[in-house]
Amino acid sequence: MGKILFVLTGASYWTLKDGHRHPTGYWAEEFVAPYSAFVEAGHEVTVATPGAVVPTVDMMSLRPDMAGGAQTVREEEDVIERADELRWPIALKDARLDDYDAVYYPGGHGPMEDLAFDADSGKLLVDALASGKPLAVVCHAPAALLATRDADGTSPFAGYRITGFTNDEEEAVGLASKAKWLMEDEVKKLGVEFSRGPIWQPYIVVDRNLYTGQNPASAGPLAKEPLKVLT
């Protein structure tokens, strides 16, 4: 049995360019699908957040029209309700990479508020990449890679092939014009090779020990990739 560290946003809102605090958190499917896959495979999950804040689920992700129907919402809510790991997170600064076999970052807009600027998260990402252990990041969570830049603005993720939530998808949910910055635009500045599939369709990219997924629908397929290594 392996141990998987889930690094979740501690933010409950995303500050837009006009100062409005848009309610957010982590995206339900992006926690539920990988959590279920890892746990069902016999692995142990630990949740870490900045300051050990109990993470907030983005309520938009539990709307039937966003989740794919009322039945899916009920199933996701049931997993979230049973996942005690969400109620007892550890502080991100206390997370020791040596204690885990893989690291996973779910998205939601929350990471654009906190993890994109979190030094503890940045160090963990740099160390995880260098360790060779599976590192999986999905949807808006690649925003956390922005915190891996050194004093010269250089990131060890430069040259890696990745994907993530696209500008077109941000536009489709009506938030692109309201955002201070767009995840796709900023992550590309790290020197990564960003690719994408059709909007809302599962799309994953694997480059060495880095596994990335484009959007919520990619979270389940993404989890299967590190599982191949862990088992």
Coordinates of C-alpha atoms in Angstrom, one line a residue:
M1 CA 0.0 0.0 0.0
G2 CA 1.4 3.4 -1.0
K3 CA 0.9 6.8 0.5
I4 CA -0.4 9.6 -1.7
L5 CA -0.2 13.3 -0.8
F6 CA -3.1 15.4 -2.1
V7 CA -2.3 19.1 -2.0
L8 CA -5.5 21.1 -2.0
T9 CA -6.1 24.8 -2.1
G10 CA -7.1 26.5 1.1
A11 CA -8.8 29.3 -0.7
S12 CA -12.6 29.7 -0.6
Y13 CA -12.6 32.6 -3.1
W14 CA -10.7 33.8 -6.2
T15 CA -10.0 37.6 -6.4
L16 CA -11.0 38.9 -9.8
K17 CA -9.4 42.0 -11.4
D18 CA -12.2 44.2 -10.2
G19 CA -11.6 43.1 -6.7
H20 CA -14.7 40.8 -6.5
R21 CA -14.2 37.6 -4.5
H22 CA -15.6 34.9 -6.7
P23 CA -16.6 31.9 -4.5
T24 CA -14.5 28.8 -5.3
G25 CA -12.3 26.1 -3.7
Y26 CA -11.4 22.7 -5.1
W27 CA -13.4 21.1 -7.9
A28 CA -15.4 18.1 -6.6
E29 CA -14.7 15.7 -9.5
E30 CA -11.0 16.5 -9.4
F31 CA -10.8 15.3 -5.8
V32 CA -13.4 12.6 -5.9
A33 CA -12.3 10.7 -9.1
P34 CA -8.6 10.3 -8.1
Y35 CA -9.3 9.9 -4.4
S36 CA -11.7 7.0 -5.2
A37 CA -9.2 5.5 -7.7
F38 CA -6.3 5.6 -5.2
V39 CA -8.3 4.4 -2.2
E40 CA -9.9 1.5 -4.1
A41 CA -6.4 0.4 -5.2
G42 CA -5.5 0.2 -1.6
H43 CA -3.5 3.4 -1.2
E44 CA -3.6 5.8 1.7
V45 CA -4.4 9.5 1.1
T46 CA -3.2 12.4 3.2
V47 CA -4.6 15.9 2.4
A48 CA -2.4 19.0 2.9
T49 CA -3.4 22.6 2.6
P50 CA -1.7 25.9 3.3
G51 CA -2.0 26.4 7.1
A52 CA -3.9 23.1 7.5
V53 CA -7.1 24.9 6.5
V54 CA -10.1 22.6 5.9
P55 CA -10.5 22.8 2.1
T56 CA -13.7 24.2 0.6
V57 CA -15.4 22.5 -2.2
D58 CA -16.5 24.8 -5.1
M59 CA -20.3 24.6 -4.9
M60 CA -20.5 25.2 -8.6
S61 CA -18.9 21.8 -9.2
L62 CA -21.8 20.2 -7.4
R63 CA -24.4 21.7 -9.6
P64 CA -26.1 19.0 -11.7
D65 CA -25.5 20.9 -14.9
M66 CA -21.8 21.1 -14.2
A67 CA -21.3 17.7 -12.7
G68 CA -23.2 15.7 -15.3
G69 CA -26.5 15.1 -13.6
A70 CA -28.1 14.8 -10.1
Q71 CA -26.9 11.2 -9.7
T72 CA -23.3 12.2 -10.2
V73 CA -23.7 15.0 -7.7
R74 CA -25.1 12.6 -5.1
E75 CA -22.2 10.2 -5.7
E76 CA -19.6 12.9 -5.4
E77 CA -21.2 14.3 -2.3
D78 CA -21.2 10.9 -0.7
V79 CA -17.4 10.4 -1.3
I80 CA -16.7 13.9 0.0
E81 CA -18.8 13.2 3.1
R82 CA -16.9 10.0 3.8
A83 CA -13.5 11.3 3.1
D84 CA -12.3 12.1 6.6
E85 CA -8.9 13.2 5.2
L86 CA -10.6 16.4 4.1
R87 CA -11.6 17.3 7.6
W88 CA -8.1 16.6 9.1
P89 CA -5.6 18.1 6.6
I90 CA -2.0 18.6 7.6
A91 CA -0.2 21.9 7.1
L92 CA 1.5 22.0 3.7
K93 CA 4.7 23.3 5.4
D94 CA 4.9 20.1 7.4
A95 CA 4.5 17.7 4.5
R96 CA 7.6 15.6 4.0
L97 CA 8.0 14.3 0.5
D98 CA 9.9 11.3 1.9
D99 CA 6.7 10.1 3.6
Y100 CA 4.8 9.7 0.3
D101 CA 5.0 7.7 -2.9
A102 CA 3.2 10.2 -5.1
V103 CA 1.9 13.7 -5.0
Y104 CA -1.4 14.9 -6.6
Y105 CA -2.8 18.4 -7.0
P106 CA -6.5 18.8 -7.9
G107 CA -7.7 22.1 -9.3
G108 CA -10.6 24.5 -9.1
H109 CA -9.9 28.2 -9.2
G110 CA -8.6 28.1 -5.7
P111 CA -4.9 27.4 -6.6
M112 CA -4.9 30.6 -8.6
E113 CA -5.5 32.4 -5.3
D114 CA -3.1 30.7 -3.0
L115 CA -0.9 27.9 -4.4
A116 CA 0.4 30.0 -7.3
F117 CA 2.2 32.1 -4.7
D118 CA 2.9 29.5 -2.0
A119 CA 6.6 28.9 -1.3
D120 CA 6.0 25.7 0.6
S121 CA 4.0 24.3 -2.3
G122 CA 6.7 25.5 -4.8
K123 CA 9.4 23.7 -2.9
L124 CA 7.4 20.5 -2.7
L125 CA 6.8 20.6 -6.4
V126 CA 10.4 21.2 -7.2
D127 CA 11.4 18.3 -4.8
A128 CA 8.7 16.0 -6.2
L129 CA 9.8 16.6 -9.8
A130 CA 13.4 15.9 -8.9
S131 CA 12.6 12.8 -6.8
G132 CA 11.2 10.8 -9.8
K133 CA 8.1 10.0 -7.8
P134 CA 4.8 10.4 -9.7
L135 CA 3.6 14.0 -9.6
A136 CA 0.1 14.6 -11.0
V137 CA -1.5 18.0 -11.5
V138 CA -4.9 18.8 -13.1
C139 CA -7.0 21.6 -14.5
H140 CA -6.2 24.9 -12.7
A141 CA -3.6 23.3 -10.4
P142 CA -0.7 23.9 -12.8
A143 CA -1.0 27.5 -11.5
A144 CA 0.9 26.1 -8.6
L145 CA 3.9 25.7 -10.9
L146 CA 4.3 29.5 -10.9
A147 CA 5.7 29.2 -7.3
T148 CA 8.6 27.1 -8.5
R149 CA 10.5 30.0 -10.1
D150 CA 13.8 30.9 -8.5
A151 CA 15.2 34.4 -8.1
D152 CA 16.1 34.5 -11.8
G153 CA 12.5 33.5 -12.8
T154 CA 13.7 30.1 -13.9
S155 CA 11.6 26.9 -13.1
P156 CA 12.7 23.3 -13.3
F157 CA 9.5 22.6 -15.1
A158 CA 10.8 24.5 -18.2
G159 CA 11.0 22.1 -21.1
Y160 CA 8.4 19.7 -19.7
R161 CA 5.3 18.9 -21.7
I162 CA 2.1 19.7 -19.8
T163 CA -1.5 20.6 -20.2
G164 CA -4.1 22.4 -18.1
F165 CA -7.3 24.4 -18.1
T166 CA -7.3 26.4 -21.4
N167 CA -8.1 30.0 -22.1
D168 CA -11.0 28.7 -24.3
E169 CA -12.4 26.8 -21.3
E170 CA -12.1 29.9 -19.1
E171 CA -13.9 31.9 -21.7
A172 CA -16.6 29.3 -21.9
V173 CA -17.4 29.6 -18.2
G174 CA -17.5 33.4 -18.6
L175 CA -14.5 34.2 -16.4
A176 CA -11.6 34.9 -18.8
S177 CA -12.4 38.6 -19.2
K178 CA -12.8 39.0 -15.4
A179 CA -9.5 37.3 -14.4
K180 CA -6.4 39.1 -13.3
W181 CA -4.4 36.5 -15.3
L182 CA -5.1 33.3 -17.1
M183 CA -3.5 30.0 -16.1
E184 CA -2.6 28.9 -19.6
D185 CA -0.9 32.2 -20.4
E186 CA 1.2 32.4 -17.2
V187 CA 2.3 28.8 -17.1
K188 CA 3.5 29.0 -20.7
K189 CA 5.9 31.7 -19.5
L190 CA 7.7 29.1 -17.5
G191 CA 9.0 27.6 -20.7
V192 CA 6.8 24.5 -20.7
E193 CA 5.5 22.9 -23.8
F194 CA 1.8 23.4 -23.4
S195 CA -0.6 21.3 -25.4
R196 CA -4.4 20.8 -25.3
G197 CA -7.3 18.8 -26.5
P198 CA -10.9 19.8 -27.3
I199 CA -12.6 21.8 -24.5
W200 CA -14.2 19.7 -21.8
Q201 CA -12.9 16.4 -23.2
P202 CA -10.4 14.3 -21.2
Y203 CA -6.8 15.1 -22.2
I204 CA -3.7 14.1 -20.4
V205 CA 0.0 14.5 -20.9
V206 CA 2.7 12.3 -19.4
D207 CA 6.3 13.5 -19.5
R208 CA 8.7 11.5 -17.3
N209 CA 7.3 11.5 -13.8
L210 CA 5.0 14.5 -14.5
Y211 CA 1.4 13.8 -15.2
T212 CA -1.0 16.6 -16.1
G213 CA -4.7 16.8 -17.1
Q214 CA -6.6 19.5 -18.9
N215 CA -9.9 19.8 -17.1
P216 CA -12.3 18.1 -14.6
A217 CA -13.1 15.3 -17.1
S218 CA -9.3 14.5 -17.2
A219 CA -9.0 13.9 -13.5
G220 CA -10.2 10.3 -13.5
P221 CA -8.1 9.2 -16.5
L222 CA -5.1 11.1 -15.1
A223 CA -5.2 9.1 -11.8
K224 CA -4.9 5.9 -13.7
E225 CA -1.4 6.8 -15.0
P226 CA 0.5 7.1 -11.7
L227 CA -1.4 4.0 -10.5
K228 CA 0.4 2.0 -13.2
V229 CA 3.7 3.0 -11.6
L230 CA 2.5 2.6 -8.0
T231 CA 1.2 -0.9 -8.6

